[in-house]
């Protein structure tokens, strides 16, 4: 039988073993960052909290948290070394963000944005880094705005009725205008005009004809597209307006007849002169059109000469450069982002933390092209980069850093130019892109294989004798295949 002292020692050893086992379990648990299951919606001018959670819960002493939009720097908000960092914060967020630190010990790194603006809408990336562990999650923010109470205006007599307009401004996204009679029945409008101001807010105007003998009480409501909120106004037109319609239209008819007569006289006086001037203008326009066509053909020939390379290359991806979340096929011709970290060494050639991979073969002379097929999951970019491109830490995708690329980034198809990205709204995002490189000219160009049209050509660059490799970046769930 065990004595009391032996029993206490055994119990203490058991407790210590259990604590050590739990610590090892926590250390071996995978590090995950999670956002909300759907978008966050907020009204313009209000404050919003973007939720982000990481697990397992750990000490926050050495933790780094970065909230950013399209790239690490400039960022929306940064927390490092137990303090907020504002050195490279985006101008539009200065004085408007706060990391809610009350939940750090519980695994939450929520970001609060004050006085939300319409320009704040879009995707935000929550990036959490601690020691060698890191992960990220994307949070979508939708911003709405409820506009003014509709203004109802009696515009003019129309036929045997009266044209009435309903106007409202300050909405986002684009609202819906509805007309109703006193019983709530929907009435069709004859016209609807929608405009958008420089800040992105919509103004709407809808018109309806109220005929004589119809119910003279109507209501107009402007309804929000993302919620049930709406603004409405009602009005009543007395019968006196309809009784005065015919005399007013008679007077208007007399004025119109007089105006038409004057126009006929003016046309007659300038008829011969007008014909002569029209003939001369048509000849000048034909000459300008001919010159424009010649110039367009010359530009097209120049484009084809510089943008269409001579040699098609067989691009094979280099597994030694692939981020540990990227899984390459057996023939190294395709790559997929799995977001499941592989047990491979973090050698200097490997990208980390950006999910990038290079082509195995580099070029320091000649003209080449290859094609990339993309299945969009969470965005992608394709292009070329210099062999000495930065592989570790924060990387900015721009020519000054040795990267020339286009792709589906932050919800937009764009060229990764500097200092600002170049949006390509007129180009439908292609499934297959041709990348062309003329090393001696320093020319990098892209074509849509789907539409057989040019996409974008970067300004001439100097590669300074350094090898240039095919380069891709993959967003969450994205798959890319190299052709041929």
CSV table of C-alpha atoms in Angstrom, one decimal:
chain,number,residue,atom,x,y,z
A,1,UNK,CA,0.0,0.0,0.0
A,2,UNK,CA,1.3,3.5,-0.9
A,3,UNK,CA,2.0,5.9,1.9
A,4,UNK,CA,0.5,9.4,1.9
A,5,UNK,CA,3.7,11.1,0.8
A,6,UNK,CA,4.1,8.6,-2.1
A,7,UNK,CA,0.4,9.2,-3.1
A,8,UNK,CA,0.9,13.0,-3.2
A,9,UNK,CA,4.0,12.7,-5.3
A,10,UNK,CA,2.3,10.4,-7.8
A,11,UNK,CA,-0.7,12.8,-8.1
A,12,UNK,CA,1.7,15.8,-8.6
A,13,UNK,CA,3.6,13.9,-11.3
A,14,UNK,CA,0.3,13.1,-13.1
A,15,UNK,CA,-0.8,16.7,-13.1
A,16,UNK,CA,2.6,17.9,-14.4
A,17,UNK,CA,2.5,15.3,-17.2
A,18,UNK,CA,-1.0,16.4,-18.2
A,19,UNK,CA,0.0,20.0,-18.4
A,20,UNK,CA,3.0,19.2,-20.5
A,21,UNK,CA,0.9,17.1,-22.8
A,22,UNK,CA,-1.6,19.9,-23.3
A,23,UNK,CA,1.1,22.4,-24.0
A,24,UNK,CA,2.6,20.1,-26.7
A,25,UNK,CA,-0.9,19.6,-28.2
A,26,UNK,CA,-1.4,23.4,-28.4
A,27,UNK,CA,2.0,23.9,-29.9
A,28,UNK,CA,1.3,21.3,-32.6
A,29,UNK,CA,-2.2,22.6,-33.4
A,30,UNK,CA,-2.4,24.3,-36.8
A,31,UNK,CA,-2.5,28.1,-36.8
A,32,UNK,CA,-5.7,29.3,-38.5
A,33,UNK,CA,-7.1,32.8,-39.2
A,34,UNK,CA,-10.9,33.0,-39.9
A,35,UNK,CA,-13.2,35.8,-41.0
A,36,UNK,CA,-17.0,36.0,-41.0
A,37,UNK,CA,-19.0,33.6,-43.3
A,38,UNK,CA,-20.4,36.4,-45.4
A,39,UNK,CA,-20.0,40.1,-46.2
A,40,UNK,CA,-20.4,42.8,-43.5
A,41,UNK,CA,-22.9,45.6,-44.5
A,42,UNK,CA,-22.9,49.1,-43.0
A,43,UNK,CA,-24.6,52.4,-43.7
A,44,UNK,CA,-22.4,55.2,-44.9
A,45,UNK,CA,-21.3,57.5,-42.0
A,46,UNK,CA,-21.6,54.9,-39.3
A,47,UNK,CA,-18.9,52.9,-37.6
A,48,UNK,CA,-18.2,49.2,-38.4
A,49,UNK,CA,-16.3,46.3,-36.9
A,50,UNK,CA,-14.6,43.9,-39.3
A,51,UNK,CA,-14.4,40.5,-37.4
A,52,UNK,CA,-11.3,38.3,-37.5
A,53,UNK,CA,-10.4,35.3,-35.3
A,54,UNK,CA,-7.3,33.2,-34.9
A,55,UNK,CA,-6.8,29.8,-33.3
A,56,UNK,CA,-5.3,28.4,-31.2
A,57,UNK,CA,-5.4,31.3,-28.7
A,58,UNK,CA,-1.8,32.3,-27.9
A,59,UNK,CA,0.1,35.1,-26.2
A,60,UNK,CA,0.0,38.3,-28.1
A,61,UNK,CA,3.4,39.7,-27.0
A,62,UNK,CA,5.3,38.8,-30.2
A,63,UNK,CA,2.2,38.9,-32.5
A,64,UNK,CA,1.9,41.0,-35.7
A,65,UNK,CA,-1.5,41.9,-37.2
A,66,UNK,CA,-1.9,43.6,-40.5
A,67,UNK,CA,-5.2,44.7,-42.1
A,68,UNK,CA,-4.7,45.7,-45.7
A,69,UNK,CA,-6.6,46.1,-49.0
A,70,UNK,CA,-4.6,45.2,-52.1
A,71,UNK,CA,-1.0,45.1,-50.7
A,72,UNK,CA,0.8,45.0,-47.4
A,73,UNK,CA,2.0,48.6,-47.6
A,74,UNK,CA,0.5,51.1,-47.4
A,75,UNK,CA,-1.8,49.2,-45.0
A,76,UNK,CA,-5.2,49.9,-43.4
A,77,UNK,CA,-4.0,49.2,-39.8
A,78,UNK,CA,-0.9,47.5,-38.3
A,79,UNK,CA,-0.3,46.1,-34.8
A,80,UNK,CA,3.2,44.9,-33.8
A,81,UNK,CA,5.3,44.6,-30.7
A,82,UNK,CA,2.3,45.4,-28.5
A,83,UNK,CA,1.7,48.8,-30.2
A,84,UNK,CA,-0.3,50.2,-33.1
A,85,UNK,CA,2.0,51.2,-36.1
A,86,UNK,CA,0.9,54.2,-38.2
A,87,UNK,CA,4.0,54.9,-40.3
A,88,UNK,CA,2.8,53.5,-43.6
A,89,UNK,CA,-1.0,53.8,-43.1
A,90,UNK,CA,-3.2,54.6,-46.1
A,91,UNK,CA,-4.1,58.2,-46.1
A,92,UNK,CA,-7.9,57.6,-46.3
A,93,UNK,CA,-7.8,55.6,-43.0
A,94,UNK,CA,-5.6,57.9,-40.9
A,95,UNK,CA,-7.4,58.7,-37.6
A,96,UNK,CA,-10.3,56.3,-38.5
A,97,UNK,CA,-9.1,52.8,-37.5
A,98,UNK,CA,-8.8,51.0,-34.2
A,99,UNK,CA,-7.7,47.4,-33.4
A,100,UNK,CA,-10.0,46.1,-30.6
A,101,UNK,CA,-7.4,44.8,-28.2
A,102,UNK,CA,-9.8,43.5,-25.6
A,103,UNK,CA,-10.2,40.3,-27.5
A,104,UNK,CA,-6.5,39.6,-28.3
A,105,UNK,CA,-6.0,37.1,-25.5
A,106,UNK,CA,-9.2,35.3,-26.7
A,107,UNK,CA,-8.0,35.1,-30.3
A,108,UNK,CA,-9.8,38.0,-31.9
A,109,UNK,CA,-8.2,40.8,-33.9
A,110,UNK,CA,-11.3,42.8,-34.9
A,111,UNK,CA,-10.8,46.1,-36.7
A,112,UNK,CA,-13.1,49.1,-36.1
A,113,UNK,CA,-13.4,51.7,-38.8
A,114,UNK,CA,-15.0,55.0,-37.9
A,115,UNK,CA,-17.3,57.1,-40.1
A,116,UNK,CA,-17.4,54.6,-43.0
A,117,UNK,CA,-17.1,56.2,-46.5
A,118,UNK,CA,-18.4,54.8,-49.8
A,119,UNK,CA,-14.7,54.3,-50.9
A,120,UNK,CA,-14.2,51.9,-48.0
A,121,UNK,CA,-16.3,49.2,-49.6
A,122,UNK,CA,-14.4,46.1,-50.9
A,123,UNK,CA,-12.2,43.3,-49.6
A,124,UNK,CA,-10.0,43.5,-46.6
A,125,UNK,CA,-7.3,41.0,-45.7
A,126,UNK,CA,-6.7,40.1,-42.0
A,127,UNK,CA,-3.1,38.8,-41.8
A,128,UNK,CA,-1.8,37.4,-38.5
A,129,UNK,CA,1.9,36.5,-37.9
A,130,UNK,CA,3.5,35.0,-34.8
A,131,UNK,CA,6.9,33.4,-34.8
A,132,UNK,CA,7.0,31.1,-37.8
A,133,UNK,CA,3.2,30.8,-37.9
A,134,UNK,CA,1.0,33.0,-40.1
A,135,UNK,CA,-2.3,32.9,-42.0
A,136,UNK,CA,-4.8,35.3,-43.5
A,137,UNK,CA,-8.6,35.7,-44.1
A,138,UNK,CA,-10.6,38.0,-46.4
A,139,UNK,CA,-13.5,40.1,-45.1
A,140,UNK,CA,-15.8,41.8,-47.6
A,141,UNK,CA,-17.3,45.2,-46.6
A,142,UNK,CA,-20.5,46.5,-48.3
A,143,UNK,CA,-21.4,50.1,-47.8
A,144,UNK,CA,-25.0,51.4,-48.3
A,145,UNK,CA,-26.5,54.9,-48.3
A,146,UNK,CA,-30.1,55.9,-47.9
A,147,UNK,CA,-31.0,59.0,-49.9
A,148,UNK,CA,-33.3,62.0,-49.5
A,149,UNK,CA,-37.1,61.9,-49.2
A,150,UNK,CA,-38.5,61.9,-52.8
A,151,UNK,CA,-39.4,65.3,-54.2
A,152,UNK,CA,-42.5,65.2,-56.4
A,153,UNK,CA,-42.7,67.8,-59.2
A,154,UNK,CA,-45.6,68.6,-61.6
A,155,UNK,CA,-43.7,69.0,-64.9
A,156,UNK,CA,-46.1,69.6,-67.8
A,157,UNK,CA,-49.4,68.8,-69.5
A,158,UNK,CA,-49.0,65.7,-71.6
A,159,UNK,CA,-51.8,64.7,-74.0
A,160,UNK,CA,-54.9,64.8,-71.8
A,161,UNK,CA,-53.1,64.4,-68.6
A,162,UNK,CA,-50.3,65.7,-66.5
A,163,UNK,CA,-46.6,64.5,-66.4
A,164,UNK,CA,-45.4,64.1,-62.8
A,165,UNK,CA,-41.7,63.4,-61.8
A,166,UNK,CA,-40.3,61.9,-58.6
A,167,UNK,CA,-36.7,62.8,-57.7
A,168,UNK,CA,-34.3,61.6,-55.0
A,169,UNK,CA,-30.5,61.6,-54.5
A,170,UNK,CA,-27.8,60.2,-52.2
A,171,UNK,CA,-28.3,56.5,-52.6
A,172,UNK,CA,-26.0,53.5,-52.8
A,173,UNK,CA,-26.2,51.0,-54.4
A,174,UNK,CA,-28.6,52.0,-57.2
A,175,UNK,CA,-32.2,52.2,-55.7
A,176,UNK,CA,-35.6,51.2,-57.2
A,177,UNK,CA,-38.3,53.8,-57.8
A,178,UNK,CA,-41.9,52.6,-57.4
A,179,UNK,CA,-45.3,54.4,-58.1
A,180,UNK,CA,-48.5,53.3,-56.3
A,181,UNK,CA,-52.1,54.2,-56.4
A,182,UNK,CA,-54.1,54.6,-53.1
A,183,UNK,CA,-54.8,50.8,-53.1
A,184,UNK,CA,-51.1,49.9,-53.3
A,185,UNK,CA,-51.2,48.8,-56.9
A,186,UNK,CA,-48.0,49.3,-58.8
A,187,UNK,CA,-48.1,51.9,-61.7
A,188,UNK,CA,-45.6,51.8,-64.6
A,189,UNK,CA,-43.4,54.8,-65.3
A,190,UNK,CA,-42.9,56.3,-68.7
A,191,UNK,CA,-39.2,57.1,-68.1
A,192,UNK,CA,-36.4,56.7,-65.6
A,193,UNK,CA,-33.1,58.6,-65.4
A,194,UNK,CA,-30.2,57.5,-63.2
A,195,UNK,CA,-27.0,59.4,-62.6
A,196,UNK,CA,-24.0,58.9,-60.3
A,197,UNK,CA,-21.9,61.8,-58.8
A,198,UNK,CA,-18.2,61.9,-58.2
A,199,UNK,CA,-18.5,60.3,-54.8
A,200,UNK,CA,-20.3,57.3,-56.3
A,201,UNK,CA,-23.8,58.2,-54.9
A,202,UNK,CA,-26.9,57.6,-57.2
A,203,UNK,CA,-29.6,60.1,-58.0
A,204,UNK,CA,-32.8,58.8,-59.6
A,205,UNK,CA,-35.7,60.5,-61.4
A,206,UNK,CA,-38.9,58.7,-62.6
A,207,UNK,CA,-41.8,60.2,-64.5
A,208,UNK,CA,-45.5,59.1,-64.9
A,209,UNK,CA,-48.5,60.4,-66.7
A,210,UNK,CA,-51.6,61.0,-64.6
A,211,UNK,CA,-54.6,61.0,-67.1
A,212,UNK,CA,-57.8,62.9,-66.7
A,213,UNK,CA,-60.4,60.9,-64.9
A,214,UNK,CA,-57.8,58.8,-63.1
A,215,UNK,CA,-57.5,58.7,-59.4
A,216,UNK,CA,-55.6,61.9,-58.6
A,217,UNK,CA,-53.8,60.6,-55.5
A,218,UNK,CA,-50.5,58.9,-56.0
A,219,UNK,CA,-47.4,58.0,-54.0
A,220,UNK,CA,-43.7,57.6,-55.0
A,221,UNK,CA,-41.3,55.5,-53.0
A,222,UNK,CA,-37.5,54.9,-53.4
A,223,UNK,CA,-36.4,51.5,-52.1
A,224,UNK,CA,-32.9,50.5,-51.0
A,225,UNK,CA,-31.5,47.6,-53.1
A,226,UNK,CA,-29.8,45.7,-50.2
A,227,UNK,CA,-32.4,46.3,-47.4
A,228,UNK,CA,-36.1,47.0,-46.9
A,229,UNK,CA,-35.5,50.7,-46.1
A,230,UNK,CA,-37.3,53.1,-48.4
A,231,UNK,CA,-38.3,56.8,-48.5
A,232,UNK,CA,-41.7,57.8,-49.8
A,233,UNK,CA,-43.9,60.8,-50.6
A,234,UNK,CA,-47.6,61.1,-51.5
A,235,UNK,CA,-49.5,63.9,-53.4
A,236,UNK,CA,-52.9,64.9,-54.6
A,237,UNK,CA,-53.8,66.8,-57.8
A,238,UNK,CA,-57.0,68.8,-57.9
A,239,UNK,CA,-59.3,68.6,-60.9
A,240,UNK,CA,-58.6,72.3,-61.7
A,241,UNK,CA,-55.3,71.3,-63.2
A,242,UNK,CA,-57.1,69.1,-65.7
A,243,UNK,CA,-59.7,71.7,-66.6
A,244,UNK,CA,-56.9,74.2,-67.5
A,245,UNK,CA,-55.1,71.7,-69.7
A,246,UNK,CA,-56.9,72.4,-73.0
A,247,UNK,CA,-56.5,76.3,-73.0
A,248,UNK,CA,-52.9,75.9,-72.1
A,249,UNK,CA,-52.3,73.4,-74.8
A,250,UNK,CA,-54.1,75.6,-77.4
A,251,UNK,CA,-51.8,78.5,-76.5
A,252,UNK,CA,-48.8,76.2,-76.7
A,253,UNK,CA,-50.0,75.0,-80.1
A,254,UNK,CA,-50.1,78.6,-81.4
A,255,UNK,CA,-46.6,79.2,-80.2
A,256,UNK,CA,-45.3,76.0,-81.7
A,257,UNK,CA,-46.8,76.9,-85.1
A,258,UNK,CA,-45.1,80.3,-85.0
A,259,UNK,CA,-41.8,78.7,-84.1
A,260,UNK,CA,-42.1,76.1,-86.9
A,261,UNK,CA,-42.9,78.9,-89.5
A,262,UNK,CA,-39.7,80.8,-88.4
A,263,UNK,CA,-37.7,77.6,-88.7
A,264,UNK,CA,-39.0,76.9,-92.2
A,265,UNK,CA,-38.0,80.4,-93.3
A,266,UNK,CA,-34.5,80.1,-91.8
A,267,UNK,CA,-34.0,76.7,-93.4
A,268,UNK,CA,-35.0,78.1,-96.8
A,269,UNK,CA,-32.6,81.0,-96.5
A,270,UNK,CA,-29.6,78.8,-95.6
A,271,UNK,CA,-30.5,75.8,-97.8
A,272,UNK,CA,-28.0,76.4,-100.6
A,273,UNK,CA,-25.2,77.5,-98.3
A,274,UNK,CA,-25.9,74.6,-96.0
A,275,UNK,CA,-25.6,72.1,-98.8
A,276,UNK,CA,-22.3,73.5,-99.9
A,277,UNK,CA,-20.8,73.5,-96.4
A,278,UNK,CA,-22.1,70.0,-95.7
A,279,UNK,CA,-20.4,68.7,-98.8
A,280,UNK,CA,-17.1,70.3,-97.8
A,281,UNK,CA,-17.5,68.9,-94.2
A,282,UNK,CA,-18.2,65.4,-95.5
A,283,UNK,CA,-15.0,65.5,-97.7
A,284,UNK,CA,-12.9,66.7,-94.7
A,285,UNK,CA,-14.4,64.0,-92.5
A,286,UNK,CA,-13.6,61.3,-95.1
A,287,UNK,CA,-10.0,62.5,-95.2
A,288,UNK,CA,-9.7,62.4,-91.4
A,289,UNK,CA,-11.3,58.9,-91.3
A,290,UNK,CA,-8.8,57.7,-93.9
A,291,UNK,CA,-5.8,59.2,-92.0
A,292,UNK,CA,-7.1,57.6,-88.8
A,293,UNK,CA,-7.4,54.2,-90.4
A,294,UNK,CA,-3.9,54.4,-91.7
A,295,UNK,CA,-2.6,55.4,-88.3
A,296,UNK,CA,-4.5,52.6,-86.6
A,297,UNK,CA,-3.1,50.0,-89.0
A,298,UNK,CA,0.4,51.4,-88.4
A,299,UNK,CA,-0.1,51.1,-84.6
A,300,UNK,CA,-1.5,47.6,-85.0
A,301,UNK,CA,1.6,46.5,-87.1
A,302,UNK,CA,3.9,48.0,-84.5
A,303,UNK,CA,2.0,46.2,-81.7
A,304,UNK,CA,2.2,42.9,-83.5
A,305,UNK,CA,5.9,43.3,-84.3
A,306,UNK,CA,6.9,44.1,-80.6
A,307,UNK,CA,4.3,42.1,-78.7
A,308,UNK,CA,4.2,38.8,-80.6
A,309,UNK,CA,7.4,36.9,-79.9
A,310,UNK,CA,9.1,34.5,-82.2
A,311,UNK,CA,9.7,31.4,-80.0
A,312,UNK,CA,7.0,29.5,-78.0
A,313,UNK,CA,8.6,28.1,-74.8
A,314,UNK,CA,7.6,25.1,-72.7
A,315,UNK,CA,7.3,26.6,-69.1
A,316,UNK,CA,8.0,24.1,-66.3
A,317,UNK,CA,7.4,25.4,-62.7
A,318,UNK,CA,10.3,25.3,-60.2
A,319,UNK,CA,9.2,23.5,-57.0
A,320,UNK,CA,12.2,24.9,-55.1
A,321,UNK,CA,10.6,28.4,-55.4
A,322,UNK,CA,7.0,27.4,-54.7
A,323,UNK,CA,5.4,28.6,-51.4
A,324,UNK,CA,4.6,25.7,-49.0
A,325,UNK,CA,0.8,26.1,-49.6
A,326,UNK,CA,1.2,25.5,-53.3
A,327,UNK,CA,0.9,22.0,-54.7
A,328,UNK,CA,2.5,21.3,-58.1
A,329,UNK,CA,1.4,18.6,-60.5
A,330,UNK,CA,3.8,15.7,-61.2
A,331,UNK,CA,4.9,17.3,-64.5
A,332,UNK,CA,5.2,20.7,-62.8
A,333,UNK,CA,3.0,22.2,-65.5
A,334,UNK,CA,0.1,23.2,-63.2
A,335,UNK,CA,-0.2,24.5,-59.6
A,336,UNK,CA,-3.0,24.8,-57.1
A,337,UNK,CA,-3.3,26.7,-53.8
A,338,UNK,CA,-4.4,24.3,-51.1
A,339,UNK,CA,-3.7,26.4,-48.0
A,340,UNK,CA,-2.4,23.3,-46.3
A,341,UNK,CA,1.2,23.8,-45.4
A,342,UNK,CA,3.5,21.1,-46.8
A,343,UNK,CA,6.4,19.8,-44.7
A,344,UNK,CA,9.2,21.2,-47.0
A,345,UNK,CA,12.3,23.2,-46.1
A,346,UNK,CA,12.1,27.0,-46.2
A,347,UNK,CA,15.1,27.4,-48.4
A,348,UNK,CA,16.2,30.9,-49.6
A,349,UNK,CA,14.8,30.4,-53.1
A,350,UNK,CA,11.3,29.7,-51.7
A,351,UNK,CA,8.6,32.5,-51.5
A,352,UNK,CA,7.3,33.2,-48.0
A,353,UNK,CA,4.7,34.4,-47.1
A,354,UNK,CA,3.4,35.3,-50.6
A,355,UNK,CA,2.0,32.3,-52.5
A,356,UNK,CA,4.2,32.6,-55.6
A,357,UNK,CA,6.2,30.3,-57.8
A,358,UNK,CA,8.6,30.8,-60.7
A,359,UNK,CA,9.3,29.0,-64.0
A,360,UNK,CA,12.4,26.9,-63.8
A,361,UNK,CA,14.0,28.4,-67.0
A,362,UNK,CA,15.0,32.0,-67.1
A,363,UNK,CA,15.8,34.2,-70.1
A,364,UNK,CA,18.5,36.8,-70.7
A,365,UNK,CA,18.0,37.3,-74.4
A,366,UNK,CA,15.5,36.6,-77.2
A,367,UNK,CA,11.8,36.9,-77.7
A,368,UNK,CA,9.3,34.3,-76.2
A,369,UNK,CA,5.7,33.6,-75.3
A,370,UNK,CA,3.8,31.1,-73.2
A,371,UNK,CA,0.1,30.8,-72.1
A,372,UNK,CA,-1.5,30.5,-68.7
A,373,UNK,CA,-4.9,29.1,-68.0
A,374,UNK,CA,-6.6,30.3,-64.8
A,375,UNK,CA,-9.5,29.0,-62.7
A,376,UNK,CA,-10.3,31.9,-60.5
A,377,UNK,CA,-10.9,31.1,-56.8
A,378,UNK,CA,-9.6,34.0,-54.7
A,379,UNK,CA,-7.7,36.0,-57.4
A,380,UNK,CA,-4.5,35.4,-59.4
A,381,UNK,CA,-1.7,37.3,-61.2
A,382,UNK,CA,0.6,36.1,-64.1
A,383,UNK,CA,3.6,37.7,-65.7
A,384,UNK,CA,7.4,37.8,-65.4
A,385,UNK,CA,9.9,38.7,-62.7
A,386,UNK,CA,13.6,39.3,-62.4
A,387,UNK,CA,15.7,36.4,-60.9
A,388,UNK,CA,16.8,38.7,-58.0
A,389,UNK,CA,13.2,39.4,-56.9
A,390,UNK,CA,12.7,39.5,-53.2
A,391,UNK,CA,11.5,36.1,-51.9
A,392,UNK,CA,10.9,36.7,-48.2
A,393,UNK,CA,8.8,39.1,-46.2
A,394,UNK,CA,6.7,41.9,-47.6
A,395,UNK,CA,6.8,42.1,-51.4
A,396,UNK,CA,5.1,44.8,-53.6
A,397,UNK,CA,4.0,43.5,-57.0
A,398,UNK,CA,5.3,46.3,-59.3
A,399,UNK,CA,8.0,46.9,-61.9
A,400,UNK,CA,10.2,48.7,-59.4
A,401,UNK,CA,10.5,45.5,-57.4
A,402,UNK,CA,11.2,43.4,-60.5
A,403,UNK,CA,7.6,42.1,-61.3
A,404,UNK,CA,5.5,42.8,-64.4
A,405,UNK,CA,2.1,41.2,-64.2
A,406,UNK,CA,-1.7,41.4,-64.8
A,407,UNK,CA,-4.5,39.5,-63.1
A,408,UNK,CA,-7.7,39.3,-61.1
A,409,UNK,CA,-6.7,41.2,-57.9
A,410,UNK,CA,-9.0,42.5,-55.2
A,411,UNK,CA,-12.1,41.9,-57.3
A,412,UNK,CA,-10.8,43.8,-60.4
A,413,UNK,CA,-9.0,42.8,-63.5
A,414,UNK,CA,-6.0,45.1,-63.6
A,415,UNK,CA,-2.3,45.6,-64.5
A,416,UNK,CA,0.0,45.8,-61.5
A,417,UNK,CA,1.6,49.2,-62.5
A,418,UNK,CA,3.2,51.8,-60.3
A,419,UNK,CA,2.5,54.0,-58.4
A,420,UNK,CA,-1.2,53.1,-59.0
A,421,UNK,CA,-2.7,50.0,-60.4
A,422,UNK,CA,-4.3,50.3,-63.9
A,423,UNK,CA,-7.8,48.9,-64.0
A,424,UNK,CA,-8.9,47.2,-67.2
A,425,UNK,CA,-12.8,47.5,-67.0
A,426,UNK,CA,-13.2,47.1,-70.8
A,427,UNK,CA,-11.4,43.8,-70.8
A,428,UNK,CA,-13.4,40.8,-69.8
A,429,UNK,CA,-11.3,38.7,-67.4
A,430,UNK,CA,-9.8,36.0,-69.7
A,431,UNK,CA,-9.5,32.3,-68.8
A,432,UNK,CA,-6.4,32.0,-70.8
A,433,UNK,CA,-3.7,34.7,-71.1
A,434,UNK,CA,-0.6,34.8,-73.4
A,435,UNK,CA,2.5,36.4,-71.8
A,436,UNK,CA,5.1,37.7,-74.2
A,437,UNK,CA,8.6,38.9,-73.5
A,438,UNK,CA,11.1,40.7,-75.7
A,439,UNK,CA,14.3,40.8,-73.5
A,440,UNK,CA,16.4,43.1,-75.7
A,441,UNK,CA,13.6,45.7,-76.1
A,442,UNK,CA,12.6,45.3,-72.4
A,443,UNK,CA,9.0,44.8,-73.5
A,444,UNK,CA,6.4,42.8,-71.5
A,445,UNK,CA,2.9,42.4,-73.1
A,446,UNK,CA,-0.3,40.4,-72.4
A,447,UNK,CA,-3.0,39.0,-74.8
A,448,UNK,CA,-6.4,37.4,-74.2
A,449,UNK,CA,-6.4,34.1,-75.9
A,450,UNK,CA,-10.2,33.9,-75.4
A,451,UNK,CA,-11.0,37.1,-77.4
A,452,UNK,CA,-7.7,37.2,-79.5
A,453,UNK,CA,-7.1,40.8,-78.4
A,454,UNK,CA,-4.3,42.7,-76.7
A,455,UNK,CA,-4.8,43.3,-73.0
A,456,UNK,CA,-1.9,45.5,-71.8
A,457,UNK,CA,1.7,46.4,-72.6
A,458,UNK,CA,4.1,47.8,-69.9
A,459,UNK,CA,6.4,50.7,-70.6
A,460,UNK,CA,9.8,49.6,-71.8
A,461,UNK,CA,12.0,48.3,-69.0
A,462,UNK,CA,15.7,47.5,-68.6
A,463,UNK,CA,16.4,44.1,-67.2
A,464,UNK,CA,20.1,45.0,-66.7
A,465,UNK,CA,21.4,41.6,-67.9
A,466,UNK,CA,19.6,39.8,-65.1
A,467,UNK,CA,17.6,36.7,-66.0
A,468,UNK,CA,13.8,37.0,-66.2
A,469,UNK,CA,11.5,34.1,-65.2
A,470,UNK,CA,7.8,33.3,-65.7
A,471,UNK,CA,6.0,34.2,-62.4
A,472,UNK,CA,2.5,33.6,-60.9
A,473,UNK,CA,0.7,34.4,-57.7
A,474,UNK,CA,-2.4,32.4,-56.5
A,475,UNK,CA,-5.2,33.5,-54.3
A,476,UNK,CA,-7.2,31.1,-52.1
A,477,UNK,CA,-8.6,28.1,-54.0
A,478,UNK,CA,-7.0,29.1,-57.4
A,479,UNK,CA,-5.6,26.7,-60.0
A,480,UNK,CA,-3.2,27.7,-62.8
A,481,UNK,CA,-2.0,25.6,-65.8
A,482,UNK,CA,0.9,26.5,-68.1
A,483,UNK,CA,0.6,26.0,-71.8
A,484,UNK,CA,2.1,24.4,-73.9
